[in-house]
């Protein structure tokens, strides 16, 4: 007799929420070319076969099993400079690596893009694992490296700069490192700054960027002309998706000219919206700092009658900071992010929810990401679709808009006395030094980039994929943005933690409400794990 009891979660989530014990085969992605490799039961005699511009299929015997393994590789200098000589890696003489059991990453080592797979499903896309190689393609005394930072500020930039300089010097004996001041235009309009371990020794204790930054100013030909004129052969570029697209164009021009120049990207965004990698540096610090603002708002509203606290956090297109800060704080009653539409009036709307919480707790804290509700704000404020120098759409202040609408609703329509507190810590969060977790992460990013450039890889970016650092084609981190998936269980965890409405269950058309097509689209999606 079956005595099993259905999970109460089944009422909240559709059956597809739960992991199935039945294995099934995933349909192959049209952009992935599966490679035949030896069965796992036999020895792997083949080295990894890479995919760069054309699909490559390994030719094996009839006994082999096609397990759907593919290595999405990054370019190498020998692709367009086939006669480039290699040299023994000087790390093998380094005192730091003297007792390391395995100093060098093996050529066969790869990192899986997807760590959760089903039985009999293809192994899928893998990336080349980051780390020191046995052979390098630069003599240490001939290296002239440069570092540039572009775009907005983010905790940890100075740590990355410091560790690139120290990594090149301490591990590879490179003494000639230049800092490009003022972003991309600094290549052709600013003076360079010589960087040594002594110069950068304590810059990680400061916020911002030691090299200064700017948006825009990218002129590929001028930049590569400058690289060529100065004799630079390693370029380290720290910046977000727009910056990385610029790095890809620099690599393409370098390849076109046949220059021995390694171009390495270090992805940067405080919003954690870079695709493929686990998270971006500075994100942990941002979430930690956001707690201070949330705690201040909670203290303020808890101390007065009918206190309403609005905290605006960063998140132009992705609400990760708001989501994680909300989950971490336990003091937030409602979280609004760009990915999740919301409406103000009517049954199930934000106004109704705020009034219920005020009756229940006498106070409420609302966290809103800067990109949330921009469509509503633009309608009421008649906003103009303008962009900054990086091509990012200039956002209207949703925090002030939301604060004013809530105040007008409760004081004028509901005739309630409320105490409104609005906190905007966005630029304070950007400007702080990175915390311990991000400092360690930045060290790994910088050293991985240095190892990759010295090993002759180019046109790549670096980051953790399933907790292992890997070299990733730049196109993978620029073609899409990482966003909060409303159909993943992480968002469900937030809703369960705050007990806020999803703002998706409204009946009639209400001013500023979610359109029915959007509701149907989201409701028809299936919950997946994260």
Coordinates of C-alpha atoms in Angstrom, one line a residue:
X1 CA 0.0 0.0 0.0
X2 CA 1.4 3.4 -1.0
X3 CA 1.6 5.6 2.1
X4 CA 3.5 8.5 0.5
X5 CA 2.2 12.0 1.0
X6 CA 2.3 14.6 -1.7
X7 CA 4.7 17.6 -1.0
X8 CA 2.8 20.7 -0.1
X9 CA 5.1 22.6 -2.4
X10 CA 3.2 21.0 -5.3
X11 CA 0.5 23.5 -4.7
X12 CA 2.9 26.3 -5.2
X13 CA 4.9 24.9 -8.0
X14 CA 4.0 22.8 -11.0
X15 CA 5.1 19.2 -11.1
X16 CA 8.0 20.0 -13.3
X17 CA 9.5 21.8 -10.3
X18 CA 10.8 18.6 -8.8
X19 CA 13.8 16.7 -10.2
X20 CA 12.7 13.6 -12.1
X21 CA 14.3 10.3 -11.3
X22 CA 13.8 9.2 -14.9
X23 CA 16.7 9.8 -17.1
X24 CA 16.1 11.4 -20.5
X25 CA 18.1 12.7 -23.3
X26 CA 18.5 16.4 -23.9
X27 CA 18.1 17.7 -27.4
X28 CA 21.4 18.8 -28.9
X29 CA 21.9 22.6 -29.1
X30 CA 22.2 23.8 -32.6
X31 CA 25.3 25.8 -31.8
X32 CA 27.2 22.8 -30.2
X33 CA 29.1 20.3 -32.4
X34 CA 29.5 17.1 -30.5
X35 CA 32.8 15.3 -30.6
X36 CA 33.4 11.6 -30.4
X37 CA 35.8 10.6 -27.6
X38 CA 36.9 7.3 -26.1
X39 CA 34.6 5.6 -23.6
X40 CA 35.3 6.5 -20.0
X41 CA 36.1 2.8 -19.4
X42 CA 39.1 3.0 -21.8
X43 CA 42.2 5.2 -21.4
X44 CA 41.9 8.7 -22.9
X45 CA 44.6 8.7 -25.6
X46 CA 43.3 11.6 -27.5
X47 CA 44.1 15.2 -26.4
X48 CA 41.2 17.6 -26.2
X49 CA 40.0 18.7 -29.6
X50 CA 39.0 22.3 -29.6
X51 CA 36.3 24.2 -31.4
X52 CA 37.1 27.8 -32.5
X53 CA 35.8 28.7 -35.8
X54 CA 34.8 25.4 -37.4
X55 CA 33.3 22.3 -36.0
X56 CA 35.8 19.5 -35.6
X57 CA 34.8 15.9 -35.2
X58 CA 37.3 13.4 -33.9
X59 CA 37.7 10.3 -36.0
X60 CA 37.5 7.2 -33.8
X61 CA 36.8 3.5 -34.1
X62 CA 33.4 2.0 -34.2
X63 CA 33.7 0.8 -30.6
X64 CA 33.8 4.3 -29.2
X65 CA 30.9 6.1 -27.7
X66 CA 29.8 9.5 -28.6
X67 CA 29.4 11.2 -25.2
X68 CA 28.7 14.7 -26.6
X69 CA 31.9 16.3 -25.2
X70 CA 33.0 19.6 -26.8
X71 CA 35.8 21.9 -25.9
X72 CA 34.9 25.5 -26.7
X73 CA 38.5 26.8 -26.9
X74 CA 40.1 30.2 -26.9
X75 CA 42.5 31.5 -29.6
X76 CA 46.2 31.0 -29.3
X77 CA 49.0 33.1 -30.7
X78 CA 50.3 30.1 -32.7
X79 CA 47.0 30.1 -34.7
X80 CA 48.3 33.0 -36.7
X81 CA 52.0 32.8 -35.7
X82 CA 52.7 29.1 -36.3
X83 CA 56.5 29.5 -36.0
X84 CA 56.4 31.1 -32.6
X85 CA 59.0 29.5 -30.3
X86 CA 58.1 28.3 -26.8
X87 CA 60.1 28.3 -23.6
X88 CA 60.1 26.4 -20.3
X89 CA 57.9 28.0 -17.8
X90 CA 60.0 29.9 -15.2
X91 CA 57.5 28.9 -12.5
X92 CA 59.1 25.5 -12.2
X93 CA 62.0 27.3 -10.6
X94 CA 59.8 29.4 -8.4
X95 CA 60.2 28.9 -4.6
X96 CA 56.4 29.4 -4.2
X97 CA 55.6 26.4 -6.5
X98 CA 58.5 24.2 -5.2
X99 CA 56.3 21.9 -3.1
X100 CA 53.2 21.9 -5.3
X101 CA 52.4 18.4 -6.3
X102 CA 51.2 19.3 -9.8
X103 CA 52.6 22.7 -10.9
X104 CA 51.1 22.8 -14.3
X105 CA 47.6 22.4 -15.7
X106 CA 47.4 19.4 -18.0
X107 CA 46.5 20.1 -21.7
X108 CA 43.5 17.7 -21.3
X109 CA 42.0 19.6 -18.3
X110 CA 38.6 21.2 -19.0
X111 CA 35.8 22.7 -17.0
X112 CA 32.2 21.8 -17.7
X113 CA 29.8 24.6 -18.4
X114 CA 26.9 22.6 -16.9
X115 CA 27.6 20.6 -13.8
X116 CA 24.1 19.0 -13.4
X117 CA 23.3 16.5 -16.1
X118 CA 21.0 13.6 -16.6
X119 CA 22.0 10.1 -17.2
X120 CA 22.7 9.4 -20.9
X121 CA 22.6 13.1 -21.7
X122 CA 25.5 14.7 -23.7
X123 CA 28.4 15.9 -21.6
X124 CA 28.1 19.3 -23.3
X125 CA 30.3 22.3 -23.6
X126 CA 33.6 22.6 -21.7
X127 CA 36.1 25.3 -21.4
X128 CA 39.9 25.1 -21.1
X129 CA 40.9 25.1 -17.5
X130 CA 42.9 28.2 -16.3
X131 CA 46.4 27.9 -14.7
X132 CA 50.1 27.8 -15.5
X133 CA 51.3 25.8 -18.5
X134 CA 54.5 23.9 -18.9
X135 CA 55.5 26.0 -21.9
X136 CA 55.3 29.8 -22.3
X137 CA 55.5 31.9 -25.5
X138 CA 57.2 34.9 -24.0
X139 CA 60.6 35.4 -22.5
X140 CA 60.2 37.2 -19.2
X141 CA 62.8 39.9 -20.1
X142 CA 61.0 40.7 -23.3
X143 CA 57.5 41.1 -21.9
X144 CA 56.0 44.6 -21.8
X145 CA 52.6 44.4 -20.3
X146 CA 49.9 47.0 -19.9
X147 CA 46.7 47.2 -17.7
X148 CA 43.6 49.3 -18.4
X149 CA 40.4 49.7 -16.5
X150 CA 37.2 50.9 -18.2
X151 CA 33.5 51.6 -17.3
X152 CA 32.0 52.1 -13.9
X153 CA 33.6 51.5 -10.5
X154 CA 33.4 48.2 -8.7
X155 CA 34.9 46.9 -5.5
X156 CA 38.1 44.9 -6.2
X157 CA 39.5 46.7 -9.3
X158 CA 42.6 47.7 -7.5
X159 CA 43.1 44.2 -6.2
X160 CA 43.1 42.9 -9.7
X161 CA 45.6 45.5 -10.8
X162 CA 47.9 44.8 -7.9
X163 CA 47.8 41.0 -8.5
X164 CA 48.4 41.3 -12.2
X165 CA 51.5 43.3 -11.5
X166 CA 52.7 41.1 -8.6
X167 CA 51.9 37.9 -10.5
X168 CA 53.9 38.9 -13.5
X169 CA 56.8 40.0 -11.4
X170 CA 56.9 37.4 -8.7
X171 CA 55.9 34.3 -10.8
X172 CA 57.4 35.2 -14.2
X173 CA 60.1 37.8 -13.5
X174 CA 58.4 40.5 -15.6
X175 CA 59.6 44.0 -14.7
X176 CA 58.0 46.1 -17.4
X177 CA 54.3 46.8 -16.7
X178 CA 52.5 49.9 -17.7
X179 CA 49.3 51.3 -16.4
X180 CA 47.0 53.0 -19.0
X181 CA 45.3 55.9 -17.4
X182 CA 41.7 56.9 -18.0
X183 CA 40.2 53.9 -19.8
X184 CA 40.5 53.1 -23.5
X185 CA 41.2 56.6 -24.7
X186 CA 44.2 56.6 -22.3
X187 CA 46.0 54.5 -24.9
X188 CA 46.3 57.5 -27.2
X189 CA 45.5 60.6 -25.1
X190 CA 47.1 60.0 -21.7
X191 CA 50.5 59.3 -20.2
X192 CA 51.3 55.8 -19.0
X193 CA 52.2 55.0 -15.5
X194 CA 55.0 52.4 -14.7
X195 CA 53.7 49.8 -12.3
X196 CA 55.9 47.8 -9.9
X197 CA 55.0 45.7 -6.9
X198 CA 56.1 48.6 -4.7
X199 CA 53.9 51.1 -6.6
X200 CA 50.8 48.9 -6.2
X201 CA 51.6 47.5 -2.8
X202 CA 48.6 48.9 -0.9
X203 CA 46.2 50.0 -3.6
X204 CA 43.9 47.1 -2.7
X205 CA 43.0 49.0 0.5
X206 CA 41.3 51.8 -1.6
X207 CA 38.1 51.9 -3.5
X208 CA 37.8 52.9 -7.1
X209 CA 40.5 52.4 -9.6
X210 CA 44.2 53.4 -9.2
X211 CA 44.4 53.9 -13.0
X212 CA 41.2 56.0 -13.3
X213 CA 38.5 55.1 -15.8
X214 CA 36.2 56.4 -18.4
X215 CA 33.3 55.3 -20.6
X216 CA 33.6 55.1 -24.4
X217 CA 36.7 56.4 -26.2
X218 CA 37.3 53.1 -27.9
X219 CA 39.2 53.5 -31.3
X220 CA 40.5 50.1 -32.2
X221 CA 43.1 51.3 -34.8
X222 CA 44.5 54.1 -32.5
X223 CA 44.7 51.6 -29.6
X224 CA 46.5 48.9 -31.6
X225 CA 48.8 51.6 -33.2
X226 CA 49.7 52.7 -29.7
X227 CA 50.3 49.1 -28.5
X228 CA 52.5 48.5 -31.5
X229 CA 54.4 51.8 -31.1
X230 CA 55.1 51.2 -27.4
X231 CA 56.2 47.6 -28.0
X232 CA 53.5 46.2 -25.7
X233 CA 53.0 42.5 -26.1
X234 CA 50.5 41.7 -23.3
X235 CA 47.3 43.7 -22.7
X236 CA 45.1 43.1 -19.6
X237 CA 41.7 44.7 -19.9
X238 CA 39.4 45.1 -16.9
X239 CA 35.8 46.0 -17.6
X240 CA 32.2 45.0 -18.3
X241 CA 30.5 43.6 -21.4
X242 CA 31.1 46.7 -23.5
X243 CA 34.7 46.8 -22.5
X244 CA 35.1 43.1 -23.3
X245 CA 33.6 43.6 -26.7
X246 CA 36.3 46.3 -27.2
X247 CA 38.9 43.7 -26.1
X248 CA 37.6 41.3 -28.8
X249 CA 38.0 44.0 -31.5
X250 CA 41.6 44.7 -30.2
X251 CA 42.4 41.0 -30.5
X252 CA 41.0 40.8 -34.0
X253 CA 43.1 43.8 -35.1
X254 CA 46.2 42.3 -33.5
X255 CA 45.6 39.0 -35.3
X256 CA 45.0 40.9 -38.6
X257 CA 48.4 42.6 -38.2
X258 CA 50.1 39.4 -37.1
X259 CA 51.4 40.9 -33.8
X260 CA 52.7 38.8 -30.9
X261 CA 50.3 40.4 -28.5
X262 CA 48.3 38.5 -26.0
X263 CA 44.9 40.1 -25.1
X264 CA 43.4 39.0 -21.8
X265 CA 40.0 40.2 -20.4
X266 CA 39.0 40.3 -16.8
X267 CA 35.2 40.7 -16.7
X268 CA 33.9 43.4 -14.3
X269 CA 30.4 44.3 -13.3
X270 CA 29.0 45.0 -9.8
X271 CA 25.5 43.8 -11.0
X272 CA 26.7 40.2 -11.5
X273 CA 25.2 40.2 -15.0
X274 CA 28.0 38.6 -16.9
X275 CA 27.0 35.3 -18.6
X276 CA 28.7 31.9 -18.1
X277 CA 30.8 32.7 -15.0
X278 CA 29.6 31.9 -11.5
X279 CA 29.7 35.5 -10.3
X280 CA 31.6 38.7 -11.0
X281 CA 34.1 40.2 -8.6
X282 CA 32.8 42.9 -6.3
X283 CA 29.4 41.3 -6.0
X284 CA 30.0 39.8 -2.6
X285 CA 31.2 43.2 -1.3
X286 CA 28.1 44.9 -2.9
X287 CA 25.7 42.5 -1.1
X288 CA 27.5 42.9 2.2
X289 CA 27.5 46.7 1.9
X290 CA 23.8 46.7 0.9
X291 CA 23.1 45.1 4.3
X292 CA 24.1 48.4 6.0
X293 CA 21.6 50.4 4.1
X294 CA 18.8 47.8 4.6
X295 CA 19.6 47.6 8.3
X296 CA 19.5 51.4 8.6
X297 CA 16.1 51.5 6.9
X298 CA 14.8 48.8 9.2
X299 CA 16.0 50.7 12.3
X300 CA 14.4 53.9 11.1
X301 CA 11.0 52.5 10.2
X302 CA 10.8 50.2 13.2
X303 CA 11.2 53.2 15.4
X304 CA 8.2 55.1 14.2
X305 CA 4.5 54.5 13.5
X306 CA 3.7 53.3 10.0
X307 CA 7.3 53.5 8.9
X308 CA 7.9 52.7 5.2
X309 CA 11.5 52.3 4.2
X310 CA 12.6 52.3 0.5
X311 CA 16.1 51.2 -0.3
X312 CA 17.3 51.5 -3.9
X313 CA 20.2 49.2 -4.9
X314 CA 22.2 48.8 -8.0
X315 CA 20.9 46.5 -10.8
X316 CA 20.4 48.1 -14.2
X317 CA 19.1 45.0 -16.0
X318 CA 19.7 42.2 -13.4
X319 CA 18.4 42.2 -9.9
X320 CA 21.0 40.0 -8.2
X321 CA 22.2 42.5 -5.7
X322 CA 18.7 43.2 -4.5
X323 CA 17.8 39.5 -4.5
X324 CA 20.8 38.3 -2.5
X325 CA 20.8 41.3 -0.2
X326 CA 17.1 40.6 0.5
X327 CA 17.7 36.9 1.2
X328 CA 20.7 37.8 3.5
X329 CA 19.1 40.6 5.5
X330 CA 15.8 38.9 6.7
X331 CA 14.5 42.5 7.3
X332 CA 13.1 43.1 3.8
X333 CA 9.4 42.7 3.3
X334 CA 9.4 43.2 -0.5
X335 CA 12.0 43.0 -3.3
X336 CA 11.4 44.6 -6.7
X337 CA 13.8 43.7 -9.6
X338 CA 13.9 44.5 -13.3
X339 CA 13.1 40.9 -14.3
X340 CA 9.9 40.8 -12.3
X341 CA 7.1 43.1 -13.4
X342 CA 4.9 44.6 -10.6
X343 CA 1.9 46.9 -10.4
X344 CA 0.8 49.4 -7.8
X345 CA -2.9 49.6 -7.6
X346 CA -5.7 47.0 -7.3
X347 CA -6.0 43.5 -5.7
X348 CA -2.6 41.9 -5.2
X349 CA -0.8 45.1 -6.0
X350 CA 2.1 46.8 -4.1
X351 CA -0.1 49.3 -2.4
X352 CA -2.4 46.6 -1.0
X353 CA 0.6 44.6 0.2
X354 CA 2.2 47.6 2.0
X355 CA -1.1 48.4 3.8
X356 CA -1.4 44.8 4.9
X357 CA 2.2 44.8 6.3
X358 CA 1.6 48.1 8.0
X359 CA -1.5 46.7 9.8
X360 CA 0.4 43.6 10.8
X361 CA 3.9 45.0 11.7
X362 CA 3.4 48.8 11.8
X363 CA 6.4 49.1 9.4
X364 CA 7.7 47.7 6.1
X365 CA 11.0 47.7 4.2
X366 CA 11.0 47.6 0.4
X367 CA 14.2 47.0 -1.7
X368 CA 14.1 48.1 -5.3
X369 CA 16.7 47.6 -8.0
X370 CA 17.5 50.7 -10.0
X371 CA 16.3 49.1 -13.2
X372 CA 12.9 47.9 -11.8
X373 CA 9.7 49.4 -13.2
X374 CA 11.4 51.6 -15.7
X375 CA 8.5 51.4 -18.1
X376 CA 6.1 52.7 -15.4
X377 CA 8.4 55.5 -14.4
X378 CA 8.9 56.6 -18.1
X379 CA 5.2 56.7 -18.6
X380 CA 4.5 59.0 -15.6
X381 CA 7.7 61.1 -15.9
X382 CA 7.7 61.3 -19.8
X383 CA 11.3 60.1 -19.8
X384 CA 13.6 60.3 -22.9
X385 CA 15.4 57.3 -24.1
X386 CA 19.0 58.5 -23.7
X387 CA 22.3 56.6 -23.4
X388 CA 25.6 57.1 -21.8
X389 CA 29.0 56.9 -23.5
X390 CA 29.1 53.2 -23.0
X391 CA 25.8 52.7 -24.8
X392 CA 23.8 52.0 -21.6
X393 CA 20.3 53.4 -21.3
X394 CA 20.1 56.2 -18.8
X395 CA 17.7 55.1 -16.1
X396 CA 15.1 57.3 -14.4
X397 CA 15.1 57.2 -10.6
X398 CA 12.7 54.5 -9.7
X399 CA 13.4 55.0 -6.0
X400 CA 12.2 58.6 -5.9
X401 CA 9.2 57.7 -8.2
X402 CA 8.1 54.9 -6.0
X403 CA 8.6 56.9 -2.8
X404 CA 6.4 59.7 -4.1
X405 CA 3.7 57.4 -5.4
X406 CA 3.5 55.5 -2.1
X407 CA 3.3 58.8 -0.2
X408 CA 0.6 60.2 -2.4
X409 CA -1.5 57.0 -2.2
X410 CA -1.5 56.6 1.5
X411 CA -1.7 60.3 2.5
X412 CA -4.1 61.6 -0.1
X413 CA -6.2 58.5 -1.0
X414 CA -6.1 56.3 2.1
X415 CA -5.8 59.3 4.5
X416 CA -3.1 57.4 6.5
X417 CA -0.3 59.0 8.3
X418 CA 3.0 57.4 7.3
X419 CA 6.7 58.0 7.9
X420 CA 8.6 57.6 4.7
X421 CA 12.4 56.9 4.7
X422 CA 14.3 56.7 1.4
X423 CA 17.9 55.5 1.2
X424 CA 20.0 55.4 -1.9
X425 CA 23.5 53.9 -1.2
X426 CA 24.3 52.9 -4.8
X427 CA 27.5 55.0 -5.3
X428 CA 28.6 54.4 -1.7
X429 CA 28.5 50.6 -2.5
X430 CA 30.5 51.1 -5.7
X431 CA 33.3 53.0 -4.0
X432 CA 34.2 50.8 -1.1
X433 CA 37.3 48.5 -1.1
X434 CA 36.6 44.8 -1.7
X435 CA 36.0 42.5 1.2
X436 CA 38.0 39.4 2.1
X437 CA 36.1 37.1 -0.2
X438 CA 36.4 39.3 -3.2
X439 CA 40.1 40.0 -2.5
X440 CA 40.8 36.3 -2.8
X441 CA 38.6 36.0 -5.9
X442 CA 40.4 38.9 -7.5
X443 CA 43.8 37.3 -6.8
X444 CA 42.7 34.1 -8.6
X445 CA 41.3 36.1 -11.6
X446 CA 44.5 38.1 -12.0
X447 CA 46.8 35.2 -11.7
X448 CA 44.7 33.1 -14.1
X449 CA 44.9 35.9 -16.7
X450 CA 48.6 36.2 -16.3
X451 CA 49.1 32.4 -16.7
X452 CA 46.9 32.4 -19.8
X453 CA 48.7 35.4 -21.5
X454 CA 52.2 33.9 -20.7
X455 CA 51.0 30.6 -22.2
X456 CA 50.2 32.3 -25.5
X457 CA 46.4 32.4 -25.2
X458 CA 44.8 35.5 -26.4
X459 CA 41.3 37.0 -27.1
X460 CA 40.0 35.3 -23.9
X461 CA 38.4 36.3 -20.7
X462 CA 38.7 34.4 -17.4
X463 CA 36.3 33.5 -14.6
X464 CA 35.0 30.7 -12.4
X465 CA 32.7 28.2 -14.1
X466 CA 31.2 25.8 -11.5
X467 CA 33.9 26.9 -9.0
X468 CA 36.8 26.2 -11.4
X469 CA 38.6 29.0 -13.2
X470 CA 38.5 28.7 -17.0
X471 CA 39.5 30.5 -20.2
X472 CA 36.4 31.6 -22.0
X473 CA 35.9 33.0 -25.5
X474 CA 35.0 36.7 -25.1
X475 CA 31.9 36.2 -27.2
X476 CA 30.4 34.0 -24.5
X477 CA 30.4 36.8 -21.9
X478 CA 29.2 39.5 -24.3
X479 CA 26.5 38.0 -26.4
X480 CA 24.0 37.7 -23.5
X481 CA 23.5 39.1 -20.0
X482 CA 23.0 37.1 -16.9
X483 CA 19.6 37.8 -15.3
X484 CA 17.5 36.5 -12.5
X485 CA 15.3 33.8 -13.9
X486 CA 11.8 34.0 -12.4
X487 CA 11.4 30.3 -13.2
X488 CA 14.4 29.3 -11.1
X489 CA 14.0 28.2 -7.5
X490 CA 16.2 31.1 -6.3
X491 CA 13.4 33.5 -6.9
X492 CA 10.9 31.1 -5.4
X493 CA 13.2 31.1 -2.3
X494 CA 13.0 34.8 -2.0
X495 CA 9.2 34.8 -2.3
X496 CA 9.0 32.2 0.3
X497 CA 11.3 34.1 2.6
X498 CA 9.6 37.5 2.3
X499 CA 6.1 36.1 1.7
X500 CA 5.6 38.9 -0.8
X501 CA 3.2 38.5 -3.7
X502 CA 4.6 37.7 -7.2
X503 CA 2.5 40.6 -8.6
X504 CA 1.4 38.3 -11.5
X505 CA -2.1 37.4 -10.5
X506 CA -4.3 40.3 -11.4
X507 CA -7.6 40.2 -13.3
X508 CA -8.6 43.4 -14.9
X509 CA -6.5 46.0 -16.6
X510 CA -5.1 48.4 -14.0
X511 CA -2.9 51.4 -14.6
X512 CA 0.7 50.3 -14.5
X513 CA -0.2 46.6 -14.1
X514 CA 1.5 43.7 -15.8
X515 CA 0.0 42.9 -19.2
X516 CA -1.9 39.6 -19.5
X517 CA 0.5 38.4 -22.2
X518 CA 3.4 38.7 -19.7
X519 CA 1.4 36.9 -17.0
X520 CA 0.5 34.0 -19.3
X521 CA 4.1 33.8 -20.6
X522 CA 5.6 33.5 -17.1
X523 CA 2.9 31.2 -15.8
X524 CA 3.4 28.8 -18.6
X525 CA 7.1 28.5 -17.9
X526 CA 8.5 25.7 -15.9
X527 CA 10.4 26.0 -12.6
X528 CA 14.0 24.9 -12.9
X529 CA 16.7 24.4 -10.3
X530 CA 19.6 26.7 -9.7

